[in-house]
Short mmCIF file of C-alpha atoms and ligand atoms in Angstrom, two decimals:
data_model
loop_
_atom_site.label_atom_id
_atom_site.label_comp_id
_atom_site.label_asym_id
_atom_site.label_seq_id
_atom_site.Cartn_x
_atom_site.Cartn_y
_atom_site.Cartn_z
CA UNK O 731 70.29 -19.92 38.12
CA UNK O 732 72.75 -18.28 35.78
CA UNK O 733 75.56 -20.41 37.27
CA UNK O 734 73.55 -23.57 36.68
CA UNK O 735 72.85 -22.53 33.12
CA UNK O 736 76.47 -21.78 32.40
CA UNK O 737 77.55 -25.27 33.48
CA UNK O 738 75.11 -27.15 31.28
CA UNK O 739 75.10 -24.41 28.73
CA UNK O 740 73.12 -25.30 25.64
CA UNK O 741 74.11 -23.97 22.25
CA UNK O 742 72.64 -20.57 21.41
CA UNK O 743 72.04 -20.59 17.66
CA UNK O 744 72.44 -17.47 15.56
CA UNK O 745 68.75 -17.64 14.68
CA UNK O 746 65.64 -19.35 16.01
CA UNK O 747 62.25 -18.42 14.56
CA UNK O 748 59.17 -17.88 16.72
CA UNK O 749 56.07 -19.78 15.60
CA UNK O 750 53.63 -19.34 18.44
CA UNK O 751 50.58 -17.70 16.84
CA UNK O 752 48.03 -19.20 14.44
CA UNK O 753 50.68 -20.99 12.34
CA UNK O 754 49.61 -24.50 13.36
CA UNK O 755 45.90 -23.68 13.14
CA UNK O 756 46.19 -22.34 9.59
CA UNK O 757 48.47 -25.19 8.52
CA UNK O 758 45.95 -27.68 9.88
CA UNK O 759 43.31 -25.94 7.80
CA UNK O 760 45.47 -26.52 4.69
CA UNK O 761 45.87 -30.21 5.47
CA UNK O 762 42.23 -30.76 6.37
CA UNK O 763 40.92 -29.02 3.26
CA UNK O 764 43.59 -30.49 0.99
CA UNK O 765 44.66 -27.03 -0.26
CA UNK O 766 48.44 -27.36 -0.23
CA UNK O 767 49.53 -25.94 -3.60
CA UNK O 768 49.73 -22.33 -4.76
CA UNK O 769 46.04 -22.49 -5.69
CA UNK O 770 44.91 -22.37 -2.06
CA UNK O 771 43.08 -19.46 -0.41
CA UNK O 772 45.87 -18.35 1.96
CA UNK O 773 47.92 -17.05 -0.98
CA UNK O 774 45.48 -14.25 -1.81
CA UNK O 775 44.91 -13.48 1.85
CA UNK O 776 48.62 -13.22 2.58
CA UNK O 777 49.23 -11.09 -0.54
CA UNK O 778 46.39 -8.76 0.34
CA UNK O 779 47.28 -8.39 4.01
CA UNK O 780 51.01 -7.95 3.47
CA UNK O 781 50.67 -5.41 0.64
CA UNK O 782 48.11 -3.52 2.72
CA UNK O 783 50.49 -3.51 5.70
CA UNK O 784 53.29 -2.04 3.59
CA UNK O 785 50.95 0.29 1.74
CA UNK O 786 51.31 -1.04 -1.80
CA UNK O 787 48.50 -1.81 -4.22
CA UNK O 788 49.62 -5.27 -5.34
CA UNK O 789 51.47 -8.17 -3.72
CA UNK O 790 52.73 -11.21 -5.64
CA UNK O 791 53.83 -14.08 -3.38
CA UNK O 792 56.75 -16.18 -4.63
CA UNK O 793 59.05 -18.98 -3.51
CA UNK O 794 61.91 -16.79 -2.19
CA UNK O 795 63.31 -13.28 -2.05
CA UNK O 796 65.86 -14.28 -4.68
CA UNK O 797 63.06 -15.49 -6.95
CA UNK O 798 61.32 -12.14 -6.46
CA UNK O 799 64.48 -10.36 -7.64
CA UNK O 800 64.70 -12.53 -10.80
CA UNK O 801 61.09 -11.67 -11.58
CA UNK O 802 61.64 -7.96 -10.86
CA UNK O 803 64.45 -7.71 -13.45
CA UNK O 804 62.42 -9.38 -16.16
CA UNK O 805 59.23 -7.46 -15.38
CA UNK O 806 61.18 -4.18 -15.67
CA UNK O 807 62.84 -5.33 -18.93
CA UNK O 808 66.30 -5.14 -17.41
CA UNK O 809 68.65 -7.25 -19.50
CA UNK O 810 71.59 -7.30 -21.87
CA UNK O 811 73.46 -4.00 -22.07
CA UNK O 812 71.67 -2.43 -19.12
CA UNK O 813 73.45 -1.11 -16.05
CA UNK O 814 71.96 -1.04 -12.57
CA UNK O 815 73.56 0.79 -9.64
CA UNK O 816 73.64 -1.13 -6.36
CA UNK O 817 75.75 -1.54 -3.20
CA UNK O 818 78.77 -3.86 -3.24
CA UNK O 819 78.03 -4.77 0.40
CA UNK O 820 74.96 -7.04 0.21
CA UNK O 821 73.86 -10.64 -0.11
CA UNK O 822 74.54 -11.97 -3.62
CA UNK O 823 70.85 -12.30 -4.63
CA UNK O 824 70.37 -8.84 -6.23
CA UNK O 825 73.67 -9.02 -8.13
CA UNK O 826 72.98 -12.60 -9.21
CA UNK O 827 69.58 -11.63 -10.61
CA UNK O 828 71.14 -8.79 -12.61
CA UNK O 829 73.99 -10.90 -13.98
CA UNK O 830 71.76 -13.83 -14.93
CA UNK O 831 69.43 -11.35 -16.66
CA UNK O 832 72.46 -10.23 -18.70
CA UNK O 833 72.70 -6.82 -17.04
CA UNK O 834 75.73 -5.25 -15.36
CA UNK O 835 75.72 -4.41 -11.64
CA UNK O 836 77.48 -1.06 -11.12
CA UNK O 837 78.68 -0.88 -7.55
CA UNK O 838 78.96 1.80 -4.90
CA UNK O 839 80.71 1.72 -1.52
CA UNK O 840 79.02 1.73 1.90
CA UNK O 841 78.37 4.37 4.48
CA UNK O 842 80.69 3.54 7.41
CA UNK O 843 78.03 4.13 10.08
CA UNK O 844 74.76 2.81 8.63
CA UNK O 845 76.48 0.11 6.48
CA UNK O 846 74.02 1.02 3.72
CA UNK O 847 74.97 2.14 0.21
CA UNK O 848 76.70 5.52 0.10
CA UNK O 849 74.09 7.54 -1.79
CA UNK O 850 76.58 10.32 -2.59
CA UNK O 851 78.42 7.93 -4.95
CA UNK O 852 75.43 7.09 -7.12
CA UNK O 853 75.19 10.00 -9.52
CA UNK O 854 78.81 9.72 -10.70
CA UNK O 855 78.11 6.13 -11.79
CA UNK O 856 75.22 6.98 -14.11
CA UNK O 857 75.81 6.42 -17.84
CA UNK O 858 73.52 6.33 -20.87
CA UNK O 859 73.03 2.61 -20.17
CA UNK O 860 71.87 3.01 -16.56
CA UNK O 861 68.35 1.70 -16.14
CA UNK O 862 67.74 1.51 -12.44
CA UNK O 863 68.99 1.95 -8.91
CA UNK O 864 68.75 -1.21 -6.83
CA UNK O 865 68.41 -0.22 -3.19
CA UNK O 866 69.26 -2.85 -0.57
CA UNK O 867 68.45 -1.89 3.01
CA UNK O 868 71.07 -3.50 5.25
CA UNK O 869 70.69 -5.14 8.69
CA UNK O 870 68.01 -2.88 10.22
CA UNK O 871 68.47 0.71 9.08
CA UNK O 872 66.99 1.95 5.81
CA UNK O 873 68.92 3.54 2.97
CA UNK O 874 68.56 7.33 2.75
CA UNK O 875 65.79 7.27 0.13
CA UNK O 876 65.13 10.97 -0.63
CA UNK O 877 68.36 11.56 -2.60
CA UNK O 878 67.77 8.31 -4.50
CA UNK O 879 64.22 9.26 -5.42
CA UNK O 880 65.50 12.64 -6.64
CA UNK O 881 68.29 11.11 -8.74
CA UNK O 882 65.90 8.52 -10.18
CA UNK O 883 63.44 11.24 -11.20
CA UNK O 884 66.13 13.44 -12.70
CA UNK O 885 67.67 10.65 -14.79
CA UNK O 886 64.43 8.72 -15.43
CA UNK O 887 65.65 5.59 -13.64
CA UNK O 888 63.58 2.85 -12.06
CA UNK O 889 63.96 2.04 -8.38
CA UNK O 890 64.08 -1.58 -7.28
CA UNK O 891 63.87 -1.86 -3.52
CA UNK O 892 65.20 -4.94 -1.75
CA UNK O 893 63.45 -4.70 1.61
CA UNK O 894 64.13 -8.31 2.63
CA UNK O 895 65.56 -7.17 5.96
CA UNK O 896 63.11 -4.32 6.53
CA UNK O 897 59.66 -5.75 7.33
CA UNK O 898 57.81 -2.97 9.13
CA UNK O 899 60.72 -0.51 9.05
CA UNK O 900 59.91 3.05 8.02
CA UNK O 901 61.88 5.82 6.33
CA UNK O 902 60.67 9.24 7.49
CA UNK O 903 57.45 7.56 8.59
CA UNK O 904 56.78 5.75 5.29
CA UNK O 905 57.10 1.97 5.05
CA UNK O 906 60.21 0.50 3.47
CA UNK O 907 59.11 -1.59 0.52
CA UNK O 908 56.73 1.14 -0.64
CA UNK O 909 59.39 3.18 -2.47
CA UNK O 910 60.36 0.95 -5.38
CA UNK O 911 58.73 0.70 -8.78
CA UNK O 912 59.04 -2.89 -7.65
CA UNK O 913 59.97 -3.81 -4.09
CA UNK O 914 60.81 -7.26 -2.83
CA UNK O 915 60.71 -9.04 0.51
CA UNK O 916 62.04 -12.40 1.71
CA UNK O 917 60.39 -14.62 4.30
CA UNK O 918 63.40 -16.80 5.08
CA UNK O 919 63.35 -17.94 8.76
CA UNK O 920 65.76 -15.23 9.93
CA UNK O 921 63.61 -12.36 8.57
CA UNK O 922 61.18 -10.50 10.80
CA UNK O 923 58.33 -12.70 9.57
CA UNK O 924 58.85 -16.06 7.89
CA UNK O 925 57.15 -18.61 5.67
CA UNK O 926 60.05 -21.10 5.88
CA UNK O 927 61.10 -20.19 2.36
CA UNK O 928 59.25 -17.48 0.49
CA UNK O 929 59.16 -13.96 -0.82
CA UNK O 930 56.93 -11.25 -2.22
CA UNK O 931 56.99 -8.57 -4.91
CA UNK O 932 55.11 -5.34 -4.25
CA UNK O 933 54.15 -2.66 -6.74
CA UNK O 934 51.55 0.03 -7.30
CA UNK O 935 51.57 -0.58 -11.06
CA UNK O 936 48.78 -2.87 -12.21
CA UNK O 937 50.55 -3.79 -15.45
CA UNK O 938 53.78 -4.68 -13.63
CA UNK O 939 51.80 -6.75 -11.13
CA UNK O 940 50.23 -8.73 -13.96
CA UNK O 941 53.66 -9.31 -15.52
CA UNK O 942 55.06 -10.53 -12.20
CA UNK O 943 52.14 -12.90 -11.75
CA UNK O 944 52.74 -14.41 -15.18
CA UNK O 945 56.49 -14.67 -14.67
CA UNK O 946 56.13 -16.61 -11.40
CA UNK O 947 53.89 -19.12 -13.14
CA UNK O 948 55.85 -20.21 -16.25
CA UNK O 949 54.15 -17.45 -18.26
CA UNK O 950 50.95 -19.38 -18.65
CA UNK O 951 48.53 -17.02 -20.41
CA UNK O 952 45.77 -16.21 -17.92
CA UNK O 953 43.16 -15.98 -20.67
CA UNK O 954 44.84 -17.85 -23.50
CA UNK O 955 44.93 -21.47 -24.51
CA UNK O 956 46.33 -23.66 -21.72
CA UNK O 957 49.91 -24.88 -22.34
CA UNK O 958 50.52 -22.35 -25.12
CA UNK O 959 53.28 -19.90 -24.09
CA UNK O 960 54.48 -16.64 -25.65
CA UNK O 961 57.24 -15.92 -23.09
CA UNK O 962 59.49 -17.72 -20.61
CA UNK O 963 59.17 -17.40 -16.86
CA UNK O 964 59.79 -19.68 -13.89
CA UNK O 965 57.90 -21.82 -11.47
CA UNK O 966 58.50 -19.49 -8.53
CA UNK O 967 55.10 -20.04 -6.90
CA UNK O 968 54.54 -19.95 -3.14
CA UNK O 969 52.50 -22.78 -1.63
CA UNK O 970 49.31 -22.37 0.38
CA UNK O 971 51.18 -24.00 3.31
CA UNK O 972 53.79 -21.25 3.24
CA UNK O 973 51.20 -18.49 2.92
CA UNK O 974 49.29 -19.97 5.89
CA UNK O 975 52.41 -19.60 8.04
CA UNK O 976 53.03 -16.14 6.59
CA UNK O 977 49.55 -14.90 7.44
CA UNK O 978 49.88 -16.14 11.03
CA UNK O 979 53.28 -14.47 11.29
CA UNK O 980 51.98 -11.20 9.86
CA UNK O 981 49.35 -11.10 12.62
CA UNK O 982 52.24 -10.89 15.11
CA UNK O 983 54.49 -8.43 13.29
CA UNK O 984 53.93 -5.50 15.65
CA UNK O 985 55.04 -7.52 18.67
CA UNK O 986 57.91 -9.05 16.66
CA UNK O 987 59.21 -5.57 15.83
CA UNK O 988 58.96 -4.54 19.48
CA UNK O 989 60.85 -7.66 20.54
CA UNK O 990 63.61 -7.03 18.00
CA UNK O 991 63.96 -3.42 19.09
CA UNK O 992 64.12 -4.47 22.76
CA UNK O 993 66.72 -7.09 21.88
CA UNK O 994 68.78 -4.48 20.02
CA UNK O 995 68.57 -2.06 22.94
CA UNK O 996 69.63 -4.75 25.44
CA UNK O 997 72.68 -5.53 23.27
CA UNK O 998 73.49 -1.82 22.96
CA UNK O 999 73.50 -1.42 26.74
CA UNK O 1000 75.10 -4.76 27.59
CA UNK O 1001 77.86 -4.51 25.01
CA UNK O 1002 78.91 -0.95 25.84
CA UNK O 1003 82.30 -2.28 27.13
CA UNK O 1004 83.15 -3.37 23.56
CA UNK O 1005 83.54 0.29 22.61
CA UNK O 1006 86.64 0.42 24.82
CA UNK O 1007 88.01 -2.45 22.72
CA UNK O 1008 87.48 -0.36 19.55
CA UNK O 1009 84.48 -2.36 18.35
CA UNK O 1010 81.81 -0.57 16.34
CA UNK O 1011 78.19 -1.19 17.37
CA UNK O 1012 75.18 -0.54 15.10
CA UNK O 1013 73.65 2.93 15.11
CA UNK O 1014 70.54 2.92 17.30
CA UNK O 1015 68.92 5.44 14.97
CA UNK O 1016 69.48 7.87 12.13
CA UNK O 1017 67.73 11.15 11.36
CA UNK O 1018 65.07 9.23 9.47
CA UNK O 1019 64.58 5.94 11.32
CA UNK O 1020 65.05 3.82 14.40
CA UNK O 1021 67.02 0.56 14.05
CA UNK O 1022 64.82 -2.57 13.89
CA UNK O 1023 67.87 -4.85 14.26
CA UNK O 1024 67.24 -7.50 11.64
CA UNK O 1025 70.55 -8.73 13.01
CA UNK O 1026 72.81 -7.25 15.66
CA UNK O 1027 76.10 -6.63 13.87
CA UNK O 1028 79.50 -5.79 15.31
CA UNK O 1029 82.57 -4.51 13.49
CA UNK O 1030 85.82 -5.59 15.14
CA UNK O 1031 88.86 -3.29 14.98
CA UNK O 1032 90.77 -5.85 12.87
CA UNK O 1033 90.07 -8.98 10.86
CA UNK O 1034 92.22 -10.97 13.28
CA UNK O 1035 90.22 -9.73 16.27
CA UNK O 1036 87.00 -10.71 14.47
CA UNK O 1037 88.29 -14.22 13.79
CA UNK O 1038 89.44 -14.62 17.39
CA UNK O 1039 86.07 -13.48 18.69
CA UNK O 1040 84.13 -15.78 16.32
CA UNK O 1041 86.32 -18.77 17.31
CA UNK O 1042 85.90 -17.97 20.99
CA UNK O 1043 82.11 -17.69 20.65
CA UNK O 1044 81.98 -20.92 18.63
CA UNK O 1045 83.87 -22.68 21.47
CA UNK O 1046 81.28 -21.30 23.86
CA UNK O 1047 78.51 -22.71 21.61
CA UNK O 1048 77.28 -19.29 20.56
CA UNK O 1049 76.30 -18.99 16.93
CA UNK O 1050 77.61 -16.11 14.81
CA UNK O 1051 77.68 -15.23 11.12
CA UNK O 1052 80.23 -13.14 9.30
CA UNK O 1053 78.98 -10.05 7.46
CA UNK O 1054 78.23 -10.20 3.72
CA UNK O 1055 81.19 -10.57 1.37
CA UNK O 1056 81.45 -7.72 -1.17
CA UNK O 1057 80.18 -8.27 -4.72
CA UNK O 1058 83.40 -6.97 -6.32
CA UNK O 1059 85.37 -9.60 -4.38
CA UNK O 1060 83.15 -12.58 -5.26
CA UNK O 1061 85.20 -15.27 -7.04
CA UNK O 1062 82.23 -16.12 -9.27
CA UNK O 1063 82.04 -12.55 -10.62
CA UNK O 1064 85.83 -12.17 -10.89
CA UNK O 1065 85.88 -15.36 -12.98
CA UNK O 1066 83.42 -13.63 -15.33
CA UNK O 1067 85.78 -10.65 -15.61
CA UNK O 1068 83.51 -8.34 -13.62
CA UNK O 1069 84.64 -5.51 -11.32
CA UNK O 1070 88.33 -5.77 -12.31
CA UNK O 1071 90.53 -3.56 -10.14
CA UNK O 1072 87.56 -1.99 -8.36
CA UNK O 1073 88.05 -1.03 -4.70
CA UNK O 1074 85.47 -0.10 -2.10
CA UNK O 1075 87.43 0.39 1.13
CA UNK O 1076 84.53 0.89 3.56
CA UNK O 1077 82.62 -2.16 2.36
CA UNK O 1078 85.83 -4.22 2.32
CA UNK O 1079 86.48 -3.35 5.94
CA UNK O 1080 82.89 -4.22 6.90
CA UNK O 1081 83.08 -7.59 5.18
CA UNK O 1082 86.44 -8.46 6.75
CA UNK O 1083 85.84 -7.21 10.28
CA UNK O 1084 82.07 -7.58 10.71
CA UNK O 1085 79.94 -10.39 12.14
CA UNK O 1086 76.66 -10.68 13.94
CA UNK O 1087 75.41 -12.21 17.17
CA UNK O 1088 72.33 -14.37 17.84
CA UNK O 1089 69.47 -12.05 16.88
CA UNK O 1090 66.47 -14.28 16.11
CA UNK O 1091 63.04 -13.76 17.61
CA UNK O 1092 63.40 -17.06 19.47
CA UNK O 1093 66.34 -15.71 21.53
CA UNK O 1094 65.01 -15.29 25.07
CA UNK O 1095 66.30 -12.58 27.40
CA UNK O 1096 68.18 -15.06 29.66
CA UNK O 1097 70.08 -16.47 26.71
CA UNK O 1098 70.77 -12.98 25.45
CA UNK O 1099 72.33 -12.07 28.80
CA UNK O 1100 74.54 -15.16 28.54
CA UNK O 1101 75.65 -14.02 25.08
CA UNK O 1102 76.42 -10.54 26.42
CA UNK O 1103 78.44 -11.87 29.37
CA UNK O 1104 80.46 -14.19 27.18
CA UNK O 1105 81.15 -11.56 24.51
CA UNK O 1106 82.36 -9.14 27.17
CA UNK O 1107 84.60 -11.97 28.41
C1 PLP P 2579 67.49 -12.74 2.70
C2 PLP P 2579 67.77 -11.74 1.65
C3 PLP P 2579 67.52 -12.01 0.30
C4 PLP P 2579 67.22 -13.37 -0.23
O1 PLP P 2579 66.05 -13.91 0.17
P1 PLP P 2579 65.82 -15.49 0.02
O2 PLP P 2579 64.39 -15.61 0.38
O3 PLP P 2579 66.73 -16.16 0.97
O4 PLP P 2579 66.09 -15.85 -1.39
C5 PLP P 2579 67.68 -10.98 -0.60
N1 PLP P 2579 68.10 -9.77 -0.23
C6 PLP P 2579 68.39 -9.49 1.05
C7 PLP P 2579 68.84 -8.12 1.40
C8 PLP P 2579 68.27 -10.47 2.04
O5 PLP P 2579 68.58 -10.19 3.30
#
């Protein structure tokens, strides 16, 4: 069977979503009732159910995780002259939202084992202009939140929590995405649950929730004269079609998390031989959490070894993605004169030597075994 499969081996993409619950049923309901815009009833349902699942009072569904970050900055009045401390090793979205809001991202290096921001570097970066700490949980393990909460209290800073990769993950038993003054999620197809494109802001603050709702909808005044605006926002609305898929996905989140954990464990066992080749595998757990393996990352001993491995896997039709590229090394920010001469050696090594294997929910166990065999060579 395995032999047969190897000969006519199909490509194994880096991500395939799993849409086998009520997605089609709820979508059909949208089409049959004609509710396809953001005015439809699935929006409220999805907001209510997802915020309840995370344990936050208010959920505001939007068109993407990046859109949620733009809204978060404006809702928290983060703008010109403000500094926000965040990891250099992340997707560009949080830094982009800060820079386009006119604020300055102030970077910290990564922890070499969890790949999350090194929380011991935060306090030294605080100045009189610091307004917030932007936490980004990376790849499946949460950031160590207690020290951040303490620093934020002591210096009266806001916490923005980017939990895009952390659906259903907990820190010391409490849901990720429930720690921020504002927290955000993404529902891109490689996240634990998806709406195709989409995102959500969560907060316990009623006033902030109202602000976020206005900002996603061009700052129409909910009770004022239609088409008269006092502020600028965006059209960052989620559609009823997306929320329909999201609600169906949310119904399956417990089994999705179990599948991802099982997938991570199978990689951990199967790829043990890589340790003899000086590869670093993800931590299975920390003192405060168990890995939920948003993606299964590997850090090669050298950049050359990583490139060889990626090329080899590409030849074998196995999809991979390199790790994030550090914010201080982004050409777009360097062009703006940001982060001149800054060095973050741990994050630089992760970005040069790291990549991840097929980790989507649609990866079946047979295909995963093929990936493991081929990686081990
Ligand atoms: C995916 C992701 C985002 C962006 O979400 P989009 O919905 O793709 O805009 C932001 N932050 C993190 C940490 C992510 O993984």
